[in-house]
PDB file of C-alpha atoms in Angstrom:
ATOM      1  CA  UNK A   1     -61.619   2.017 -40.143  1.00 51.00           C
ATOM      2  CA  UNK A   2     -58.958   0.431 -37.970  1.00 50.00           C
ATOM      3  CA  UNK A   3     -55.983   2.105 -36.408  1.00 48.00           C
ATOM      4  CA  UNK A   4     -53.549   0.790 -39.068  1.00 48.00           C
ATOM      5  CA  UNK A   5     -55.687   2.223 -41.704  1.00 49.00           C
ATOM      6  CA  UNK A   6     -55.939   5.676 -40.043  1.00 53.00           C
ATOM      7  CA  UNK A   7     -52.180   5.536 -39.411  1.00 49.00           C
ATOM      8  CA  UNK A   8     -52.587   5.855 -35.668  1.00 50.00           C
ATOM      9  CA  UNK A   9     -49.856   4.167 -33.537  1.00 51.00           C
ATOM     10  CA  UNK A  10     -47.844   3.306 -36.626  1.00 50.00           C
ATOM     11  CA  UNK A  11     -44.254   4.506 -36.804  1.00 50.00           C
ATOM     12  CA  UNK A  12     -43.299   5.676 -40.182  1.00 57.00           C
ATOM     13  CA  UNK A  13     -39.837   4.397 -41.278  1.00 58.00           C
ATOM     14  CA  UNK A  14     -37.500   6.099 -43.736  1.00 59.00           C
ATOM     15  CA  UNK A  15     -37.299   4.414 -47.145  1.00 58.00           C
ATOM     16  CA  UNK A  16     -33.788   2.959 -46.571  1.00 57.00           C
ATOM     17  CA  UNK A  17     -35.012   1.257 -43.373  1.00 59.00           C
ATOM     18  CA  UNK A  18     -38.360  -0.171 -44.709  1.00 61.00           C
ATOM     19  CA  UNK A  19     -38.374  -4.094 -44.700  1.00 61.00           C
ATOM     20  CA  UNK A  20     -38.112  -5.870 -47.952  1.00 61.00           C
ATOM     21  CA  UNK A  21     -40.772  -8.580 -48.333  1.00 61.00           C
ATOM     22  CA  UNK A  22     -39.676 -12.136 -48.418  1.00 58.00           C
ATOM     23  CA  UNK A  23     -36.244 -11.594 -46.827  1.00 56.00           C
ATOM     24  CA  UNK A  24     -35.598 -12.475 -43.156  1.00 56.00           C
ATOM     25  CA  UNK A  25     -34.932  -9.610 -41.114  1.00 54.00           C
ATOM     26  CA  UNK A  26     -36.207  -7.216 -43.803  1.00 55.00           C
ATOM     27  CA  UNK A  27     -32.895  -7.276 -45.616  1.00 54.00           C
ATOM     28  CA  UNK A  28     -31.212  -4.725 -43.298  1.00 55.00           C
ATOM     29  CA  UNK A  29     -28.387  -5.308 -40.773  1.00 54.00           C
ATOM     30  CA  UNK A  30     -29.382  -4.942 -37.173  1.00 55.00           C
ATOM     31  CA  UNK A  31     -28.928  -1.525 -35.590  1.00 52.00           C
ATOM     32  CA  UNK A  32     -25.987  -1.500 -33.230  1.00 53.00           C
ATOM     33  CA  UNK A  33     -26.402   0.471 -30.015  1.00 50.00           C
ATOM     34  CA  UNK A  34     -23.789   3.122 -29.282  1.00 51.00           C
ATOM     35  CA  UNK A  35     -22.266   3.643 -25.814  1.00 49.00           C
ATOM     36  CA  UNK A  36     -24.474   5.901 -23.869  1.00 46.00           C
ATOM     37  CA  UNK A  37     -27.746   4.850 -25.565  1.00 46.00           C
ATOM     38  CA  UNK A  38     -30.784   4.184 -23.545  1.00 45.00           C
ATOM     39  CA  UNK A  39     -32.465   0.732 -23.939  1.00 46.00           C
ATOM     40  CA  UNK A  40     -35.353  -0.697 -21.872  1.00 44.00           C
ATOM     41  CA  UNK A  41     -35.115   2.307 -19.448  1.00 44.00           C
ATOM     42  CA  UNK A  42     -31.601   1.518 -18.389  1.00 45.00           C
ATOM     43  CA  UNK A  43     -28.685   3.643 -19.396  1.00 46.00           C
ATOM     44  CA  UNK A  44     -25.616   1.869 -20.783  1.00 46.00           C
ATOM     45  CA  UNK A  45     -22.624   3.659 -19.785  1.00 49.00           C
ATOM     46  CA  UNK A  46     -19.013   3.047 -21.025  1.00 48.00           C
ATOM     47  CA  UNK A  47     -16.815   1.959 -18.268  1.00 48.00           C
ATOM     48  CA  UNK A  48     -13.060   2.380 -18.542  1.00 49.00           C
ATOM     49  CA  UNK A  49     -11.346  -0.997 -18.407  1.00 47.00           C
ATOM     50  CA  UNK A  50      -7.677   0.321 -18.225  1.00 49.00           C
ATOM     51  CA  UNK A  51      -5.202   0.576 -21.086  1.00 50.00           C
ATOM     52  CA  UNK A  52      -4.888  -1.982 -23.679  1.00 47.00           C
ATOM     53  CA  UNK A  53      -2.237  -2.791 -26.207  1.00 47.00           C
ATOM     54  CA  UNK A  54      -0.483   0.098 -27.729  1.00 47.00           C
ATOM     55  CA  UNK A  55      -1.648   2.472 -24.830  1.00 45.00           C
ATOM     56  CA  UNK A  56      -5.216   2.457 -25.993  1.00 46.00           C
ATOM     57  CA  UNK A  57      -8.082   2.591 -23.396  1.00 44.00           C
ATOM     58  CA  UNK A  58     -10.514  -0.266 -23.437  1.00 45.00           C
ATOM     59  CA  UNK A  59     -14.185   0.537 -23.024  1.00 42.00           C
ATOM     60  CA  UNK A  60     -16.658  -1.957 -21.859  1.00 42.00           C
ATOM     61  CA  UNK A  61     -20.276  -1.218 -22.595  1.00 40.00           C
ATOM     62  CA  UNK A  62     -23.334  -2.458 -20.669  1.00 41.00           C
ATOM     63  CA  UNK A  63     -22.083  -2.307 -16.981  1.00 40.00           C
ATOM     64  CA  UNK A  64     -23.412   0.196 -14.522  1.00 43.00           C
ATOM     65  CA  UNK A  65     -21.064   2.689 -12.924  1.00 41.00           C
ATOM     66  CA  UNK A  66     -21.024   1.535  -9.320  1.00 39.00           C
ATOM     67  CA  UNK A  67     -18.279   3.762  -8.038  1.00 41.00           C
ATOM     68  CA  UNK A  68     -20.434   5.284  -5.431  1.00 41.00           C
ATOM     69  CA  UNK A  69     -21.547   1.890  -4.063  1.00 43.00           C
ATOM     70  CA  UNK A  70     -18.049   0.372  -3.903  1.00 44.00           C
ATOM     71  CA  UNK A  71     -18.831  -2.222  -6.572  1.00 44.00           C
ATOM     72  CA  UNK A  72     -16.778  -3.363  -9.437  1.00 43.00           C
ATOM     73  CA  UNK A  73     -16.364   0.256 -10.722  1.00 41.00           C
ATOM     74  CA  UNK A  74     -14.808   1.294  -7.354  1.00 42.00           C
ATOM     75  CA  UNK A  75     -11.588   3.124  -7.854  1.00 36.00           C
ATOM     76  CA  UNK A  76      -8.823   1.786  -5.585  1.00 41.00           C
ATOM     77  CA  UNK A  77      -6.510   4.581  -4.443  1.00 45.00           C
ATOM     78  CA  UNK A  78      -2.886   4.271  -5.062  1.00 42.00           C
ATOM     79  CA  UNK A  79      -0.145   4.247  -2.415  1.00 46.00           C
ATOM     80  CA  UNK A  80       0.097   7.323  -0.515  1.00 52.00           C
ATOM     81  CA  UNK A  81       3.958   7.439  -0.888  1.00 58.00           C
ATOM     82  CA  UNK A  82       5.768   6.014  -3.946  1.00 60.00           C
ATOM     83  CA  UNK A  83       8.482   3.618  -3.566  1.00 62.00           C
ATOM     84  CA  UNK A  84      11.962   4.994  -3.895  1.00 63.00           C
ATOM     85  CA  UNK A  85      14.615   3.830  -6.407  1.00 69.00           C
ATOM     86  CA  UNK A  86      16.332   0.459  -5.824  1.00 70.00           C
ATOM     87  CA  UNK A  87      19.639   2.244  -5.759  1.00 77.00           C
ATOM     88  CA  UNK A  88      19.522   5.593  -3.785  1.00 77.00           C
ATOM     89  CA  UNK A  89      21.965   7.709  -2.067  1.00 82.00           C
ATOM     90  CA  UNK A  90      22.131   5.690   1.001  1.00 84.00           C
ATOM     91  CA  UNK A  91      22.994   2.485  -1.018  1.00 85.00           C
ATOM     92  CA  UNK A  92      25.706   4.440  -2.918  1.00 90.00           C
ATOM     93  CA  UNK A  93      27.169   5.586   0.494  1.00 90.00           C
ATOM     94  CA  UNK A  94      27.357   2.191   2.007  1.00 89.00           C
ATOM     95  CA  UNK A  95      28.650   0.648  -1.216  1.00 89.00           C
ATOM     96  CA  UNK A  96      31.435   3.327  -1.219  1.00 91.00           C
ATOM     97  CA  UNK A  97      32.297   2.679   2.476  1.00 92.00           C
ATOM     98  CA  UNK A  98      32.576  -1.061   1.796  1.00 90.00           C
ATOM     99  CA  UNK A  99      34.771  -0.458  -1.174  1.00 92.00           C
ATOM    100  CA  UNK A 100      37.079   1.943   0.684  1.00 92.00           C
ATOM    101  CA  UNK A 101      37.211  -0.594   3.612  1.00 90.00           C
ATOM    102  CA  UNK A 102      38.087  -3.477   1.366  1.00 90.00           C
ATOM    103  CA  UNK A 103      40.882  -1.509  -0.327  1.00 92.00           C
ATOM    104  CA  UNK A 104      42.132  -0.146   2.960  1.00 91.00           C
ATOM    105  CA  UNK A 105      42.208  -3.640   4.500  1.00 88.00           C
ATOM    106  CA  UNK A 106      43.979  -5.083   1.335  1.00 90.00           C
ATOM    107  CA  UNK A 107      46.744  -2.422   1.654  1.00 91.00           C
ATOM    108  CA  UNK A 108      47.115  -2.995   5.240  1.00 90.00           C
ATOM    109  CA  UNK A 109      46.888  -6.761   5.814  1.00 88.00           C
ATOM    110  CA  UNK A 110      46.836  -8.150   2.294  1.00 89.00           C
ATOM    111  CA  UNK A 111      44.351  -9.584  -0.182  1.00 88.00           C
ATOM    112  CA  UNK A 112      43.844 -12.769   1.731  1.00 88.00           C
ATOM    113  CA  UNK A 113      42.638 -10.992   4.826  1.00 90.00           C
ATOM    114  CA  UNK A 114      40.321  -8.651   2.755  1.00 88.00           C
ATOM    115  CA  UNK A 115      38.824 -11.737   0.988  1.00 90.00           C
ATOM    116  CA  UNK A 116      38.317 -13.585   4.322  1.00 92.00           C
ATOM    117  CA  UNK A 117      36.521 -10.572   5.711  1.00 89.00           C
ATOM    118  CA  UNK A 118      34.136 -10.409   2.523  1.00 90.00           C
ATOM    119  CA  UNK A 119      33.552 -14.127   3.057  1.00 92.00           C
ATOM    120  CA  UNK A 120      32.376 -13.575   6.548  1.00 91.00           C
ATOM    121  CA  UNK A 121      30.059 -10.879   5.337  1.00 90.00           C
ATOM    122  CA  UNK A 122      28.563 -13.217   2.767  1.00 91.00           C
ATOM    123  CA  UNK A 123      28.029 -15.910   5.329  1.00 92.00           C
ATOM    124  CA  UNK A 124      26.277 -13.515   7.603  1.00 90.00           C
ATOM    125  CA  UNK A 125      24.040 -12.379   4.752  1.00 88.00           C
ATOM    126  CA  UNK A 126      23.126 -15.992   4.085  1.00 91.00           C
ATOM    127  CA  UNK A 127      22.333 -16.453   7.702  1.00 90.00           C
ATOM    128  CA  UNK A 128      19.946 -13.610   7.875  1.00 86.00           C
ATOM    129  CA  UNK A 129      18.330 -14.041   4.393  1.00 88.00           C
ATOM    130  CA  UNK A 130      15.562 -16.401   5.485  1.00 88.00           C
ATOM    131  CA  UNK A 131      14.442 -13.824   8.194  1.00 84.00           C
ATOM    132  CA  UNK A 132      14.687 -11.035   5.733  1.00 84.00           C
ATOM    133  CA  UNK A 133      12.658 -12.947   3.176  1.00 88.00           C
ATOM    134  CA  UNK A 134       9.917 -13.823   5.703  1.00 85.00           C
ATOM    135  CA  UNK A 135       9.706 -10.132   6.798  1.00 83.00           C
ATOM    136  CA  UNK A 136       9.497  -8.883   3.302  1.00 84.00           C
ATOM    137  CA  UNK A 137       6.781 -11.503   2.467  1.00 88.00           C
ATOM    138  CA  UNK A 138       4.726 -10.477   5.546  1.00 84.00           C
ATOM    139  CA  UNK A 139       4.989  -6.878   4.549  1.00 83.00           C
ATOM    140  CA  UNK A 140       3.756  -7.562   1.134  1.00 84.00           C
ATOM    141  CA  UNK A 141       0.842  -9.682   2.418  1.00 88.00           C
ATOM    142  CA  UNK A 142      -0.105  -6.867   4.852  1.00 83.00           C
ATOM    143  CA  UNK A 143       0.002  -4.294   1.912  1.00 82.00           C
ATOM    144  CA  UNK A 144      -2.427  -6.572   0.013  1.00 85.00           C
ATOM    145  CA  UNK A 145      -4.813  -7.394   2.833  1.00 86.00           C
ATOM    146  CA  UNK A 146      -5.080  -4.031   4.761  1.00 87.00           C
ATOM    147  CA  UNK A 147      -7.062  -1.291   3.171  1.00 89.00           C
ATOM    148  CA  UNK A 148      -5.113   1.952   2.691  1.00 89.00           C
ATOM    149  CA  UNK A 149      -8.154   3.988   3.790  1.00 90.00           C
ATOM    150  CA  UNK A 150      -8.138   2.114   7.127  1.00 91.00           C
ATOM    151  CA  UNK A 151      -4.414   2.872   7.713  1.00 91.00           C
ATOM    152  CA  UNK A 152      -5.165   6.594   6.746  1.00 89.00           C
ATOM    153  CA  UNK A 153      -8.221   6.691   8.976  1.00 91.00           C
ATOM    154  CA  UNK A 154      -6.370   5.363  12.182  1.00 94.00           C
ATOM    155  CA  UNK A 155      -2.662   6.227  11.799  1.00 94.00           C
ATOM    156  CA  UNK A 156      -2.366   9.280   9.550  1.00 93.00           C
ATOM    157  CA  UNK A 157      -1.297  12.757  10.856  1.00 90.00           C
ATOM    158  CA  UNK A 158      -4.741  13.981  10.284  1.00 90.00           C
ATOM    159  CA  UNK A 159      -6.101  11.561  12.956  1.00 91.00           C
ATOM    160  CA  UNK A 160      -4.432  13.695  15.633  1.00 91.00           C
ATOM    161  CA  UNK A 161      -3.451  12.460  19.134  1.00 94.00           C
ATOM    162  CA  UNK A 162      -5.636   9.436  18.689  1.00 95.00           C
ATOM    163  CA  UNK A 163      -3.266   8.006  16.015  1.00 96.00           C
ATOM    164  CA  UNK A 164      -0.240   8.782  18.254  1.00 96.00           C
ATOM    165  CA  UNK A 165      -1.731   6.963  21.214  1.00 96.00           C
ATOM    166  CA  UNK A 166      -2.755   3.925  19.087  1.00 96.00           C
ATOM    167  CA  UNK A 167       0.798   3.705  17.534  1.00 96.00           C
ATOM    168  CA  UNK A 168       2.302   4.022  21.058  1.00 96.00           C
ATOM    169  CA  UNK A 169       0.275   1.059  22.289  1.00 96.00           C
ATOM    170  CA  UNK A 170       0.976  -0.961  19.076  1.00 95.00           C
ATOM    171  CA  UNK A 171       4.557  -0.321  19.551  1.00 94.00           C
ATOM    172  CA  UNK A 172       4.527  -1.871  23.004  1.00 94.00           C
ATOM    173  CA  UNK A 173       2.561  -5.043  22.241  1.00 94.00           C
ATOM    174  CA  UNK A 174       3.910  -5.922  18.778  1.00 90.00           C
ATOM    175  CA  UNK A 175       6.719  -8.483  19.157  1.00 87.00           C
ATOM    176  CA  UNK A 176       9.581  -9.007  16.830  1.00 83.00           C
ATOM    177  CA  UNK A 177      13.128  -7.784  16.193  1.00 85.00           C
ATOM    178  CA  UNK A 178      14.273  -5.110  13.654  1.00 87.00           C
ATOM    179  CA  UNK A 179      14.335  -7.691  10.821  1.00 84.00           C
ATOM    180  CA  UNK A 180      10.448  -7.907  11.184  1.00 84.00           C
ATOM    181  CA  UNK A 181       9.565  -4.462  12.472  1.00 89.00           C
ATOM    182  CA  UNK A 182      11.223  -2.194   9.975  1.00 91.00           C
ATOM    183  CA  UNK A 183       9.934  -3.901   6.693  1.00 89.00           C
ATOM    184  CA  UNK A 184       6.436  -3.996   8.069  1.00 88.00           C
ATOM    185  CA  UNK A 185       6.617  -0.427   9.427  1.00 92.00           C
ATOM    186  CA  UNK A 186       7.948   0.766   6.112  1.00 91.00           C
ATOM    187  CA  UNK A 187       5.011  -0.811   4.402  1.00 90.00           C
ATOM    188  CA  UNK A 188       2.443   0.762   6.747  1.00 92.00           C
ATOM    189  CA  UNK A 189       4.139   4.097   6.310  1.00 94.00           C
ATOM    190  CA  UNK A 190       3.901   3.879   2.571  1.00 91.00           C
ATOM    191  CA  UNK A 191       0.153   3.002   2.938  1.00 91.00           C
ATOM    192  CA  UNK A 192      -0.519   6.355   4.553  1.00 92.00           C
ATOM    193  CA  UNK A 193       0.658   6.205   8.206  1.00 94.00           C
ATOM    194  CA  UNK A 194       1.727   9.699   9.491  1.00 95.00           C
ATOM    195  CA  UNK A 195       5.162  10.685  10.650  1.00 96.00           C
ATOM    196  CA  UNK A 196       4.203  11.499  14.219  1.00 96.00           C
ATOM    197  CA  UNK A 197       2.446   8.014  14.702  1.00 96.00           C
ATOM    198  CA  UNK A 198       5.471   6.163  13.178  1.00 96.00           C
ATOM    199  CA  UNK A 199       7.893   8.085  15.488  1.00 97.00           C
ATOM    200  CA  UNK A 200       5.726   7.237  18.416  1.00 97.00           C
ATOM    201  CA  UNK A 201       5.626   3.610  17.431  1.00 97.00           C
ATOM    202  CA  UNK A 202       9.333   3.286  17.064  1.00 96.00           C
ATOM    203  CA  UNK A 203       9.904   4.996  20.386  1.00 97.00           C
ATOM    204  CA  UNK A 204       7.508   2.739  22.213  1.00 96.00           C
ATOM    205  CA  UNK A 205       8.899  -0.337  20.562  1.00 95.00           C
ATOM    206  CA  UNK A 206      12.528   0.701  21.402  1.00 94.00           C
ATOM    207  CA  UNK A 207      11.688   1.463  25.023  1.00 94.00           C
ATOM    208  CA  UNK A 208       8.997  -0.951  26.093  1.00 94.00           C
ATOM    209  CA  UNK A 209       8.810  -3.760  23.535  1.00 92.00           C
ATOM    210  CA  UNK A 210       6.918  -6.709  25.142  1.00 91.00           C
ATOM    211  CA  UNK A 211       9.461  -9.211  23.655  1.00 88.00           C
ATOM    212  CA  UNK A 212      12.383  -7.484  25.022  1.00 89.00           C
ATOM    213  CA  UNK A 213      10.958  -6.944  28.331  1.00 93.00           C
ATOM    214  CA  UNK A 214       9.771 -10.545  28.920  1.00 92.00           C
ATOM    215  CA  UNK A 215      12.780 -12.291  27.377  1.00 90.00           C
ATOM    216  CA  UNK A 216      15.750 -10.146  28.524  1.00 90.00           C
ATOM    217  CA  UNK A 217      15.009  -7.410  30.944  1.00 93.00           C
ATOM    218  CA  UNK A 218      12.703  -9.066  33.455  1.00 92.00           C
ATOM    219  CA  UNK A 219      14.766 -12.332  33.777  1.00 93.00           C
ATOM    220  CA  UNK A 220      18.213 -10.562  33.960  1.00 93.00           C
ATOM    221  CA  UNK A 221      17.361  -7.302  35.760  1.00 93.00           C
ATOM    222  CA  UNK A 222      14.460  -8.314  38.003  1.00 93.00           C
ATOM    223  CA  UNK A 223      10.903  -6.973  38.366  1.00 94.00           C
ATOM    224  CA  UNK A 224      11.834  -3.973  40.584  1.00 95.00           C
ATOM    225  CA  UNK A 225      14.070  -2.300  38.078  1.00 95.00           C
ATOM    226  CA  UNK A 226      11.846  -3.289  35.137  1.00 94.00           C
ATOM    227  CA  UNK A 227       8.763  -1.908  36.709  1.00 95.00           C
ATOM    228  CA  UNK A 228      10.409   1.379  37.564  1.00 96.00           C
ATOM    229  CA  UNK A 229      11.847   1.848  34.112  1.00 96.00           C
ATOM    230  CA  UNK A 230       8.625   1.036  32.391  1.00 95.00           C
ATOM    231  CA  UNK A 231       6.642   3.437  34.575  1.00 95.00           C
ATOM    232  CA  UNK A 232       9.012   6.277  33.923  1.00 96.00           C
ATOM    233  CA  UNK A 233       9.030   5.390  30.183  1.00 95.00           C
ATOM    234  CA  UNK A 234       5.304   5.070  29.722  1.00 95.00           C
ATOM    235  CA  UNK A 235       4.451   8.621  28.644  1.00 96.00           C
ATOM    236  CA  UNK A 236       7.622   9.165  26.537  1.00 97.00           C
ATOM    237  CA  UNK A 237       6.295   7.704  23.205  1.00 97.00           C
ATOM    238  CA  UNK A 238       3.121   9.711  23.349  1.00 97.00           C
ATOM    239  CA  UNK A 239       5.009  13.027  24.250  1.00 97.00           C
ATOM    240  CA  UNK A 240       7.679  12.389  21.480  1.00 97.00           C
ATOM    241  CA  UNK A 241       4.707  11.768  19.063  1.00 96.00           C
ATOM    242  CA  UNK A 242       3.049  15.130  19.986  1.00 96.00           C
ATOM    243  CA  UNK A 243       6.473  16.876  19.704  1.00 96.00           C
ATOM    244  CA  UNK A 244       6.919  15.493  16.278  1.00 96.00           C
ATOM    245  CA  UNK A 245       3.432  16.767  15.320  1.00 94.00           C
ATOM    246  CA  UNK A 246       4.094  20.071  16.692  1.00 94.00           C
ATOM    247  CA  UNK A 247       7.518  20.279  14.772  1.00 94.00           C
ATOM    248  CA  UNK A 248       5.865  19.320  11.461  1.00 90.00           C
ATOM    249  CA  UNK A 249       3.186  21.912  11.872  1.00 87.00           C
ATOM    250  CA  UNK A 250       5.669  24.738  12.553  1.00 83.00           C
ATOM    251  CA  UNK A 251       8.215  23.610   9.906  1.00 69.00           C
TER     252      UNK A 251
END
């Protein structure tokens, strides 16, 4: 007697799943796999694919969870510091000062003088607008290219004196005026840079910026005064950064 006759190795199906002779596929619809089922020795896990229309969460089945390996399932951390509102207290203060100044100038010198002053302000804005646009574009590109964990590793407050020293060196060697520096620095700060390294960077850039030394100080004041001032100013950014770190710890 063969194995089929003895019933060995034959799986008994329930009556509603037994094939119907003469009908392709047995006359039953294929069994659909559920998320989390095991097939061919490989677990099929549901992977969140983000919210869909109406706030529902899409689930894609059949992809491995590769979060630990940094694959497609890797979770990208959000920014360390959220962006502030477009109109904050500082904006309201400056808008109020501009309004008061316009009214005061109108009462003192007439509407024509106030309008002429406003026109000069608009012309100054149009002159600086290309520089501001380029700086903001560069800041956005940096935010997209530089990993946040890299910024947090080298320039966060948890990195200690190493981050303060690195920020001091970067402040000295990074060229550019305030229209470039502050948008870029604000982006790096939002990506996780610490307060103490940012203070050290600004101090080094203000005291020993290479662009200012080479273009203005050295040609106009000479090498002797420049070398003396730079030598005395050299430890200041690092000391200020350490002092900032100490104040934050004891605050």
